[in-house]
């Protein structure tokens, strides 16, 4: 906050930095937001100026068999992959935080490596590994692949949540006769739930937006929404793509709002424990 007694130089720095930040934000967000009006364009081309207002491209998305099948595939693969990533990532995080063993740092690096390894490398590696097992061209292989991409996000968020977790609560529950399963669901899970949900949202967003690995593993009948968008851009640029992109922007905004709510909830829980 700018103080009333700030010098002219400090005032210039204050307003200059905020102006620069505003320009950077505009540079980042305007290319995304510019696509939204085009989804309501009455014309058949992605171009300005718009000839009129129309919902025909949203209707095309809702009625086209190809787009509906792609949406259905995404709604099948992404939730299943997210659920699997949440389970595996949570168990891995608890094991990494509570246990001490040789090679722990290496194992942690391996678990989060899908976040840093180029996705095309992951796609080739998964294809080579899944092909002999008969998992290419199947929903099972696609769910497993997307879950692998989502696990690092769950591991990261849950591990961060567990850093402030008091494991004396677990010991107290055990001393009172609770078995490990009851202790996990009644003590550990409620405390780390914000981290699990946050990681799950990131995993869902990663799966729902994934196209490269899907190109390697999915059959034409299993084309997800991003893959259908990629095919549409490559073959015939239709404003329907702008309508789908607008829907994804709204979905991403809702997810970010949920993450912010979870962050504030976690802060309130930490404050209550103190």
PDB file of C-alpha atoms in Angstrom:
ATOM      1  CA  UNK A   1       0.000   0.000   0.000  1.00  0.00           C
ATOM      2  CA  UNK A   2       1.256   3.417  -0.935  1.00  0.00           C
ATOM      3  CA  UNK A   3       1.900   5.558   2.113  1.00  0.00           C
ATOM      4  CA  UNK A   4       0.690   9.198   2.208  1.00  0.00           C
ATOM      5  CA  UNK A   5       4.221  10.429   2.844  1.00  0.00           C
ATOM      6  CA  UNK A   6       5.728   8.563  -0.142  1.00  0.00           C
ATOM      7  CA  UNK A   7       8.165  10.524  -2.292  1.00  0.00           C
ATOM      8  CA  UNK A   8       7.498  11.248  -5.980  1.00  0.00           C
ATOM      9  CA  UNK A   9       9.981   8.512  -6.931  1.00  0.00           C
ATOM     10  CA  UNK A  10       8.217   5.958  -4.744  1.00  0.00           C
ATOM     11  CA  UNK A  11       4.862   6.969  -6.188  1.00  0.00           C
ATOM     12  CA  UNK A  12       6.186   6.593  -9.731  1.00  0.00           C
ATOM     13  CA  UNK A  13       7.607   3.159  -8.886  1.00  0.00           C
ATOM     14  CA  UNK A  14       4.304   2.123  -7.235  1.00  0.00           C
ATOM     15  CA  UNK A  15       2.085   3.089 -10.136  1.00  0.00           C
ATOM     16  CA  UNK A  16       4.630   2.035 -12.757  1.00  0.00           C
ATOM     17  CA  UNK A  17       4.890  -1.507 -11.377  1.00  0.00           C
ATOM     18  CA  UNK A  18       1.122  -1.856 -11.205  1.00  0.00           C
ATOM     19  CA  UNK A  19       0.790  -0.610 -14.755  1.00  0.00           C
ATOM     20  CA  UNK A  20       3.418  -3.124 -15.893  1.00  0.00           C
ATOM     21  CA  UNK A  21       1.630  -5.945 -14.079  1.00  0.00           C
ATOM     22  CA  UNK A  22      -1.626  -4.882 -15.720  1.00  0.00           C
ATOM     23  CA  UNK A  23      -0.007  -4.995 -19.171  1.00  0.00           C
ATOM     24  CA  UNK A  24       1.446  -8.447 -18.498  1.00  0.00           C
ATOM     25  CA  UNK A  25      -1.956  -9.739 -17.349  1.00  0.00           C
ATOM     26  CA  UNK A  26      -3.598  -8.262 -20.432  1.00  0.00           C
ATOM     27  CA  UNK A  27      -0.956  -9.919 -22.635  1.00  0.00           C
ATOM     28  CA  UNK A  28      -1.678 -13.279 -20.996  1.00  0.00           C
ATOM     29  CA  UNK A  29      -5.477 -13.117 -20.864  1.00  0.00           C
ATOM     30  CA  UNK A  30      -6.536 -11.230 -23.992  1.00  0.00           C
ATOM     31  CA  UNK A  31      -5.583 -14.075 -26.410  1.00  0.00           C
ATOM     32  CA  UNK A  32      -7.814 -16.344 -24.316  1.00  0.00           C
ATOM     33  CA  UNK A  33     -10.738 -13.954 -23.981  1.00  0.00           C
ATOM     34  CA  UNK A  34     -10.704 -12.912 -27.636  1.00  0.00           C
ATOM     35  CA  UNK A  35     -12.046 -16.345 -28.599  1.00  0.00           C
ATOM     36  CA  UNK A  36     -15.195 -15.960 -26.474  1.00  0.00           C
ATOM     37  CA  UNK A  37     -17.058 -13.415 -28.697  1.00  0.00           C
ATOM     38  CA  UNK A  38     -16.186 -15.467 -31.785  1.00  0.00           C
ATOM     39  CA  UNK A  39     -18.151 -18.408 -30.369  1.00  0.00           C
ATOM     40  CA  UNK A  40     -21.295 -16.264 -30.803  1.00  0.00           C
ATOM     41  CA  UNK A  41     -20.448 -15.183 -34.352  1.00  0.00           C
ATOM     42  CA  UNK A  42     -23.174 -15.739 -36.941  1.00  0.00           C
ATOM     43  CA  UNK A  43     -20.535 -16.084 -39.654  1.00  0.00           C
ATOM     44  CA  UNK A  44     -18.790 -19.358 -40.505  1.00  0.00           C
ATOM     45  CA  UNK A  45     -15.303 -17.969 -40.043  1.00  0.00           C
ATOM     46  CA  UNK A  46     -13.207 -17.161 -36.989  1.00  0.00           C
ATOM     47  CA  UNK A  47     -12.662 -13.535 -37.809  1.00  0.00           C
ATOM     48  CA  UNK A  48     -13.453  -9.974 -36.741  1.00  0.00           C
ATOM     49  CA  UNK A  49     -15.573  -7.921 -37.259  1.00  0.00           C
ATOM     50  CA  UNK A  50     -18.463 -10.239 -36.432  1.00  0.00           C
ATOM     51  CA  UNK A  51     -21.399 -10.251 -38.824  1.00  0.00           C
ATOM     52  CA  UNK A  52     -23.982 -10.943 -36.123  1.00  0.00           C
ATOM     53  CA  UNK A  53     -24.889 -12.788 -32.939  1.00  0.00           C
ATOM     54  CA  UNK A  54     -25.840 -16.461 -33.004  1.00  0.00           C
ATOM     55  CA  UNK A  55     -25.901 -19.587 -30.829  1.00  0.00           C
ATOM     56  CA  UNK A  56     -25.653 -21.881 -33.827  1.00  0.00           C
ATOM     57  CA  UNK A  57     -22.179 -23.133 -32.906  1.00  0.00           C
ATOM     58  CA  UNK A  58     -23.276 -24.157 -29.420  1.00  0.00           C
ATOM     59  CA  UNK A  59     -26.189 -25.944 -31.065  1.00  0.00           C
ATOM     60  CA  UNK A  60     -23.732 -27.618 -33.433  1.00  0.00           C
ATOM     61  CA  UNK A  61     -21.677 -28.786 -30.456  1.00  0.00           C
ATOM     62  CA  UNK A  62     -24.779 -30.159 -28.720  1.00  0.00           C
ATOM     63  CA  UNK A  63     -26.182 -31.965 -31.777  1.00  0.00           C
ATOM     64  CA  UNK A  64     -23.098 -33.152 -33.683  1.00  0.00           C
ATOM     65  CA  UNK A  65     -22.501 -36.896 -33.143  1.00  0.00           C
ATOM     66  CA  UNK A  66     -18.716 -36.440 -33.312  1.00  0.00           C
ATOM     67  CA  UNK A  67     -18.633 -33.696 -30.681  1.00  0.00           C
ATOM     68  CA  UNK A  68     -21.106 -35.513 -28.436  1.00  0.00           C
ATOM     69  CA  UNK A  69     -19.046 -38.697 -28.606  1.00  0.00           C
ATOM     70  CA  UNK A  70     -15.877 -36.752 -27.830  1.00  0.00           C
ATOM     71  CA  UNK A  71     -17.534 -35.111 -24.825  1.00  0.00           C
ATOM     72  CA  UNK A  72     -18.802 -38.491 -23.612  1.00  0.00           C
ATOM     73  CA  UNK A  73     -15.315 -39.980 -23.924  1.00  0.00           C
ATOM     74  CA  UNK A  74     -13.848 -37.110 -21.901  1.00  0.00           C
ATOM     75  CA  UNK A  75     -16.544 -37.511 -19.241  1.00  0.00           C
ATOM     76  CA  UNK A  76     -15.711 -41.217 -19.009  1.00  0.00           C
ATOM     77  CA  UNK A  77     -11.926 -40.985 -18.979  1.00  0.00           C
ATOM     78  CA  UNK A  78     -11.273 -37.844 -16.913  1.00  0.00           C
ATOM     79  CA  UNK A  79     -13.331 -38.683 -13.774  1.00  0.00           C
ATOM     80  CA  UNK A  80     -11.996 -42.241 -13.638  1.00  0.00           C
ATOM     81  CA  UNK A  81      -8.414 -41.078 -14.144  1.00  0.00           C
ATOM     82  CA  UNK A  82      -8.884 -38.375 -11.508  1.00  0.00           C
ATOM     83  CA  UNK A  83     -10.276 -40.839  -8.957  1.00  0.00           C
ATOM     84  CA  UNK A  84      -7.404 -43.254  -9.574  1.00  0.00           C
ATOM     85  CA  UNK A  85      -4.839 -40.435  -9.345  1.00  0.00           C
ATOM     86  CA  UNK A  86      -6.349 -39.213  -6.062  1.00  0.00           C
ATOM     87  CA  UNK A  87      -6.190 -42.671  -4.477  1.00  0.00           C
ATOM     88  CA  UNK A  88      -2.670 -43.488  -5.646  1.00  0.00           C
ATOM     89  CA  UNK A  89      -1.325 -39.993  -5.020  1.00  0.00           C
ATOM     90  CA  UNK A  90      -2.750 -39.815  -1.485  1.00  0.00           C
ATOM     91  CA  UNK A  91      -1.351 -43.204  -0.505  1.00  0.00           C
ATOM     92  CA  UNK A  92       2.034 -42.308  -1.984  1.00  0.00           C
ATOM     93  CA  UNK A  93       2.103 -38.969  -0.146  1.00  0.00           C
ATOM     94  CA  UNK A  94       1.301 -40.535   3.223  1.00  0.00           C
ATOM     95  CA  UNK A  95       4.010 -43.135   2.705  1.00  0.00           C
ATOM     96  CA  UNK A  96       6.580 -40.540   1.683  1.00  0.00           C
ATOM     97  CA  UNK A  97       5.824 -38.237   4.611  1.00  0.00           C
ATOM     98  CA  UNK A  98       5.646 -40.868   7.354  1.00  0.00           C
ATOM     99  CA  UNK A  99       8.395 -43.280   6.275  1.00  0.00           C
ATOM    100  CA  UNK A 100      12.144 -42.834   6.132  1.00  0.00           C
ATOM    101  CA  UNK A 101      14.015 -45.124   3.766  1.00  0.00           C
ATOM    102  CA  UNK A 102      16.994 -45.037   1.382  1.00  0.00           C
ATOM    103  CA  UNK A 103      16.146 -43.581  -2.003  1.00  0.00           C
ATOM    104  CA  UNK A 104      13.195 -41.567  -0.744  1.00  0.00           C
ATOM    105  CA  UNK A 105      14.255 -38.446  -2.647  1.00  0.00           C
ATOM    106  CA  UNK A 106      14.736 -40.476  -5.831  1.00  0.00           C
ATOM    107  CA  UNK A 107      11.290 -42.053  -5.500  1.00  0.00           C
ATOM    108  CA  UNK A 108       9.732 -38.630  -4.969  1.00  0.00           C
ATOM    109  CA  UNK A 109      11.450 -37.340  -8.100  1.00  0.00           C
ATOM    110  CA  UNK A 110      10.158 -40.314 -10.094  1.00  0.00           C
ATOM    111  CA  UNK A 111       6.596 -39.738  -8.877  1.00  0.00           C
ATOM    112  CA  UNK A 112       6.545 -36.085  -9.908  1.00  0.00           C
ATOM    113  CA  UNK A 113       8.543 -36.586 -13.119  1.00  0.00           C
ATOM    114  CA  UNK A 114       5.442 -36.523 -15.391  1.00  0.00           C
ATOM    115  CA  UNK A 115       5.129 -32.837 -14.472  1.00  0.00           C
ATOM    116  CA  UNK A 116       8.538 -31.973 -15.959  1.00  0.00           C
ATOM    117  CA  UNK A 117       9.153 -34.584 -18.668  1.00  0.00           C
ATOM    118  CA  UNK A 118       7.960 -33.411 -22.121  1.00  0.00           C
ATOM    119  CA  UNK A 119       4.533 -34.855 -22.737  1.00  0.00           C
ATOM    120  CA  UNK A 120       5.491 -36.170 -26.183  1.00  0.00           C
ATOM    121  CA  UNK A 121       8.218 -38.268 -24.534  1.00  0.00           C
ATOM    122  CA  UNK A 122       5.649 -39.606 -22.072  1.00  0.00           C
ATOM    123  CA  UNK A 123       3.290 -40.386 -24.947  1.00  0.00           C
ATOM    124  CA  UNK A 124       5.921 -42.378 -26.863  1.00  0.00           C
ATOM    125  CA  UNK A 125       7.015 -44.226 -23.708  1.00  0.00           C
ATOM    126  CA  UNK A 126       3.429 -45.118 -22.794  1.00  0.00           C
ATOM    127  CA  UNK A 127       2.720 -46.354 -26.297  1.00  0.00           C
ATOM    128  CA  UNK A 128       5.808 -48.583 -26.280  1.00  0.00           C
ATOM    129  CA  UNK A 129       4.900 -49.930 -22.827  1.00  0.00           C
ATOM    130  CA  UNK A 130       1.145 -50.320 -23.347  1.00  0.00           C
ATOM    131  CA  UNK A 131       1.200 -51.772 -26.884  1.00  0.00           C
ATOM    132  CA  UNK A 132       2.541 -55.247 -25.924  1.00  0.00           C
ATOM    133  CA  UNK A 133      -0.020 -55.374 -23.091  1.00  0.00           C
ATOM    134  CA  UNK A 134      -2.903 -54.693 -25.467  1.00  0.00           C
ATOM    135  CA  UNK A 135      -3.851 -51.463 -23.704  1.00  0.00           C
ATOM    136  CA  UNK A 136      -3.621 -49.165 -26.718  1.00  0.00           C
ATOM    137  CA  UNK A 137      -6.974 -48.320 -28.243  1.00  0.00           C
ATOM    138  CA  UNK A 138      -8.778 -49.096 -24.973  1.00  0.00           C
ATOM    139  CA  UNK A 139     -10.435 -47.039 -22.272  1.00  0.00           C
ATOM    140  CA  UNK A 140      -8.385 -48.883 -19.664  1.00  0.00           C
ATOM    141  CA  UNK A 141      -5.095 -47.770 -21.181  1.00  0.00           C
ATOM    142  CA  UNK A 142      -6.345 -44.212 -21.622  1.00  0.00           C
ATOM    143  CA  UNK A 143      -7.519 -43.984 -18.003  1.00  0.00           C
ATOM    144  CA  UNK A 144      -4.230 -45.396 -16.705  1.00  0.00           C
ATOM    145  CA  UNK A 145      -2.217 -42.979 -18.843  1.00  0.00           C
ATOM    146  CA  UNK A 146      -4.209 -39.948 -17.699  1.00  0.00           C
ATOM    147  CA  UNK A 147      -3.999 -41.114 -14.084  1.00  0.00           C
ATOM    148  CA  UNK A 148      -0.207 -41.272 -14.364  1.00  0.00           C
ATOM    149  CA  UNK A 149      -0.217 -37.662 -15.553  1.00  0.00           C
ATOM    150  CA  UNK A 150      -2.443 -36.625 -12.645  1.00  0.00           C
ATOM    151  CA  UNK A 151      -0.668 -38.418  -9.789  1.00  0.00           C
ATOM    152  CA  UNK A 152       2.154 -35.812  -9.447  1.00  0.00           C
ATOM    153  CA  UNK A 153      -0.366 -33.043  -8.754  1.00  0.00           C
ATOM    154  CA  UNK A 154      -2.051 -35.064  -6.014  1.00  0.00           C
ATOM    155  CA  UNK A 155       1.311 -36.041  -4.507  1.00  0.00           C
ATOM    156  CA  UNK A 156       2.434 -32.416  -4.453  1.00  0.00           C
ATOM    157  CA  UNK A 157      -0.702 -30.960  -2.861  1.00  0.00           C
ATOM    158  CA  UNK A 158      -1.262 -33.754  -0.341  1.00  0.00           C
ATOM    159  CA  UNK A 159       2.406 -33.748   0.711  1.00  0.00           C
ATOM    160  CA  UNK A 160       2.209 -29.993   1.287  1.00  0.00           C
ATOM    161  CA  UNK A 161      -0.929 -30.492   3.407  1.00  0.00           C
ATOM    162  CA  UNK A 162       0.690 -33.266   5.441  1.00  0.00           C
ATOM    163  CA  UNK A 163       3.660 -31.062   6.333  1.00  0.00           C
ATOM    164  CA  UNK A 164       1.521 -29.325   8.936  1.00  0.00           C
ATOM    165  CA  UNK A 165      -0.332 -32.454  10.037  1.00  0.00           C
ATOM    166  CA  UNK A 166       0.068 -33.540  13.660  1.00  0.00           C
ATOM    167  CA  UNK A 167       0.579 -37.311  13.554  1.00  0.00           C
ATOM    168  CA  UNK A 168       0.083 -37.432  17.311  1.00  0.00           C
ATOM    169  CA  UNK A 169      -3.627 -37.411  16.443  1.00  0.00           C
ATOM    170  CA  UNK A 170      -3.136 -40.704  14.621  1.00  0.00           C
ATOM    171  CA  UNK A 171      -1.281 -42.168  17.577  1.00  0.00           C
ATOM    172  CA  UNK A 172      -4.009 -40.974  19.934  1.00  0.00           C
ATOM    173  CA  UNK A 173      -6.701 -42.637  17.815  1.00  0.00           C
ATOM    174  CA  UNK A 174      -4.702 -45.883  17.758  1.00  0.00           C
ATOM    175  CA  UNK A 175      -4.228 -45.787  21.513  1.00  0.00           C
ATOM    176  CA  UNK A 176      -8.001 -45.482  21.914  1.00  0.00           C
ATOM    177  CA  UNK A 177      -8.535 -48.696  19.955  1.00  0.00           C
ATOM    178  CA  UNK A 178      -9.172 -47.446  16.425  1.00  0.00           C
ATOM    179  CA  UNK A 179      -7.825 -49.680  13.670  1.00  0.00           C
ATOM    180  CA  UNK A 180      -5.677 -48.153  10.876  1.00  0.00           C
ATOM    181  CA  UNK A 181      -8.605 -47.978   8.424  1.00  0.00           C
ATOM    182  CA  UNK A 182     -10.873 -46.197  10.912  1.00  0.00           C
ATOM    183  CA  UNK A 183      -8.037 -43.855  11.887  1.00  0.00           C
ATOM    184  CA  UNK A 184      -7.442 -42.924   8.267  1.00  0.00           C
ATOM    185  CA  UNK A 185     -11.093 -42.166   7.458  1.00  0.00           C
ATOM    186  CA  UNK A 186     -11.950 -40.469  10.772  1.00  0.00           C
ATOM    187  CA  UNK A 187      -8.723 -38.572  11.499  1.00  0.00           C
ATOM    188  CA  UNK A 188      -6.290 -38.317   8.578  1.00  0.00           C
ATOM    189  CA  UNK A 189      -8.676 -37.964   5.649  1.00  0.00           C
ATOM    190  CA  UNK A 190     -10.723 -34.996   6.982  1.00  0.00           C
ATOM    191  CA  UNK A 191      -7.507 -33.090   7.690  1.00  0.00           C
ATOM    192  CA  UNK A 192      -5.908 -33.660   4.281  1.00  0.00           C
ATOM    193  CA  UNK A 193      -9.144 -33.483   2.266  1.00  0.00           C
ATOM    194  CA  UNK A 194      -8.433 -29.932   0.941  1.00  0.00           C
ATOM    195  CA  UNK A 195      -5.094 -31.107  -0.450  1.00  0.00           C
ATOM    196  CA  UNK A 196      -6.658 -34.212  -1.985  1.00  0.00           C
ATOM    197  CA  UNK A 197      -9.458 -32.229  -3.629  1.00  0.00           C
ATOM    198  CA  UNK A 198      -7.035 -29.571  -4.890  1.00  0.00           C
ATOM    199  CA  UNK A 199      -4.778 -32.218  -6.402  1.00  0.00           C
ATOM    200  CA  UNK A 200      -7.826 -33.963  -7.856  1.00  0.00           C
ATOM    201  CA  UNK A 201      -8.946 -30.752  -9.553  1.00  0.00           C
ATOM    202  CA  UNK A 202      -5.506 -30.304 -11.107  1.00  0.00           C
ATOM    203  CA  UNK A 203      -5.517 -33.968 -12.169  1.00  0.00           C
ATOM    204  CA  UNK A 204      -8.978 -33.568 -13.715  1.00  0.00           C
ATOM    205  CA  UNK A 205      -7.922 -30.432 -15.584  1.00  0.00           C
ATOM    206  CA  UNK A 206      -4.797 -32.196 -16.864  1.00  0.00           C
ATOM    207  CA  UNK A 207      -6.782 -35.203 -18.046  1.00  0.00           C
ATOM    208  CA  UNK A 208      -9.609 -33.165 -19.569  1.00  0.00           C
ATOM    209  CA  UNK A 209      -7.107 -31.007 -21.492  1.00  0.00           C
ATOM    210  CA  UNK A 210      -4.702 -33.775 -22.546  1.00  0.00           C
ATOM    211  CA  UNK A 211      -4.256 -34.344 -26.273  1.00  0.00           C
ATOM    212  CA  UNK A 212      -0.714 -35.601 -27.002  1.00  0.00           C
ATOM    213  CA  UNK A 213      -0.855 -38.852 -25.014  1.00  0.00           C
ATOM    214  CA  UNK A 214      -4.394 -39.408 -26.311  1.00  0.00           C
ATOM    215  CA  UNK A 215      -3.128 -39.165 -29.888  1.00  0.00           C
ATOM    216  CA  UNK A 216      -0.719 -42.026 -29.165  1.00  0.00           C
ATOM    217  CA  UNK A 217      -3.060 -44.315 -27.223  1.00  0.00           C
ATOM    218  CA  UNK A 218      -6.683 -43.697 -28.228  1.00  0.00           C
ATOM    219  CA  UNK A 219      -8.512 -45.169 -31.194  1.00  0.00           C
ATOM    220  CA  UNK A 220     -10.671 -42.908 -33.411  1.00  0.00           C
ATOM    221  CA  UNK A 221     -13.762 -44.044 -31.474  1.00  0.00           C
ATOM    222  CA  UNK A 222     -12.142 -42.902 -28.215  1.00  0.00           C
ATOM    223  CA  UNK A 223     -11.324 -39.361 -29.322  1.00  0.00           C
ATOM    224  CA  UNK A 224     -11.646 -37.023 -26.365  1.00  0.00           C
ATOM    225  CA  UNK A 225     -12.757 -33.400 -26.547  1.00  0.00           C
ATOM    226  CA  UNK A 226      -9.221 -31.922 -26.898  1.00  0.00           C
ATOM    227  CA  UNK A 227      -8.372 -34.465 -29.590  1.00  0.00           C
ATOM    228  CA  UNK A 228     -11.556 -33.595 -31.489  1.00  0.00           C
ATOM    229  CA  UNK A 229     -10.625 -29.921 -31.228  1.00  0.00           C
ATOM    230  CA  UNK A 230      -7.137 -30.701 -32.531  1.00  0.00           C
ATOM    231  CA  UNK A 231      -8.601 -32.617 -35.464  1.00  0.00           C
ATOM    232  CA  UNK A 232     -11.017 -29.774 -36.183  1.00  0.00           C
ATOM    233  CA  UNK A 233      -8.233 -27.197 -36.235  1.00  0.00           C
ATOM    234  CA  UNK A 234      -6.115 -29.366 -38.503  1.00  0.00           C
ATOM    235  CA  UNK A 235      -8.843 -30.331 -40.974  1.00  0.00           C
ATOM    236  CA  UNK A 236     -11.485 -27.604 -40.954  1.00  0.00           C
ATOM    237  CA  UNK A 237     -11.456 -24.594 -38.640  1.00  0.00           C
ATOM    238  CA  UNK A 238     -15.042 -24.220 -37.472  1.00  0.00           C
ATOM    239  CA  UNK A 239     -16.460 -21.708 -34.957  1.00  0.00           C
ATOM    240  CA  UNK A 240     -17.703 -24.772 -33.069  1.00  0.00           C
ATOM    241  CA  UNK A 241     -14.156 -24.987 -31.748  1.00  0.00           C
ATOM    242  CA  UNK A 242     -14.575 -21.486 -30.316  1.00  0.00           C
ATOM    243  CA  UNK A 243     -17.788 -22.585 -28.596  1.00  0.00           C
ATOM    244  CA  UNK A 244     -16.049 -25.592 -27.060  1.00  0.00           C
ATOM    245  CA  UNK A 245     -13.099 -23.421 -26.020  1.00  0.00           C
ATOM    246  CA  UNK A 246     -15.480 -20.976 -24.316  1.00  0.00           C
ATOM    247  CA  UNK A 247     -17.087 -23.826 -22.370  1.00  0.00           C
ATOM    248  CA  UNK A 248     -13.637 -25.010 -21.279  1.00  0.00           C
ATOM    249  CA  UNK A 249     -12.691 -21.471 -20.199  1.00  0.00           C
ATOM    250  CA  UNK A 250     -15.805 -21.300 -18.007  1.00  0.00           C
ATOM    251  CA  UNK A 251     -15.013 -24.732 -16.569  1.00  0.00           C
ATOM    252  CA  UNK A 252     -11.427 -23.724 -15.816  1.00  0.00           C
ATOM    253  CA  UNK A 253     -12.617 -20.520 -14.118  1.00  0.00           C
ATOM    254  CA  UNK A 254     -14.966 -22.507 -11.883  1.00  0.00           C
ATOM    255  CA  UNK A 255     -12.138 -24.866 -10.968  1.00  0.00           C
ATOM    256  CA  UNK A 256      -9.866 -21.958 -10.054  1.00  0.00           C
ATOM    257  CA  UNK A 257     -12.597 -20.490  -7.869  1.00  0.00           C
ATOM    258  CA  UNK A 258     -12.970 -23.860  -6.155  1.00  0.00           C
ATOM    259  CA  UNK A 259      -9.221 -24.049  -5.557  1.00  0.00           C
ATOM    260  CA  UNK A 260      -9.263 -20.581  -3.999  1.00  0.00           C
ATOM    261  CA  UNK A 261     -12.128 -21.611  -1.731  1.00  0.00           C
ATOM    262  CA  UNK A 262     -10.198 -24.717  -0.680  1.00  0.00           C
ATOM    263  CA  UNK A 263      -7.088 -22.650   0.004  1.00  0.00           C
ATOM    264  CA  UNK A 264      -9.004 -20.307   2.281  1.00  0.00           C
ATOM    265  CA  UNK A 265     -10.655 -23.248   4.022  1.00  0.00           C
ATOM    266  CA  UNK A 266      -7.276 -24.853   4.666  1.00  0.00           C
ATOM    267  CA  UNK A 267      -5.980 -21.588   6.119  1.00  0.00           C
ATOM    268  CA  UNK A 268      -8.969 -21.373   8.448  1.00  0.00           C
ATOM    269  CA  UNK A 269      -8.400 -24.963   9.577  1.00  0.00           C
ATOM    270  CA  UNK A 270      -4.736 -24.273  10.293  1.00  0.00           C
ATOM    271  CA  UNK A 271      -5.697 -21.161  12.245  1.00  0.00           C
ATOM    272  CA  UNK A 272      -8.250 -23.117  14.268  1.00  0.00           C
ATOM    273  CA  UNK A 273      -5.642 -25.750  15.190  1.00  0.00           C
ATOM    274  CA  UNK A 274      -3.335 -23.043  16.495  1.00  0.00           C
TER     275      UNK A 274
END
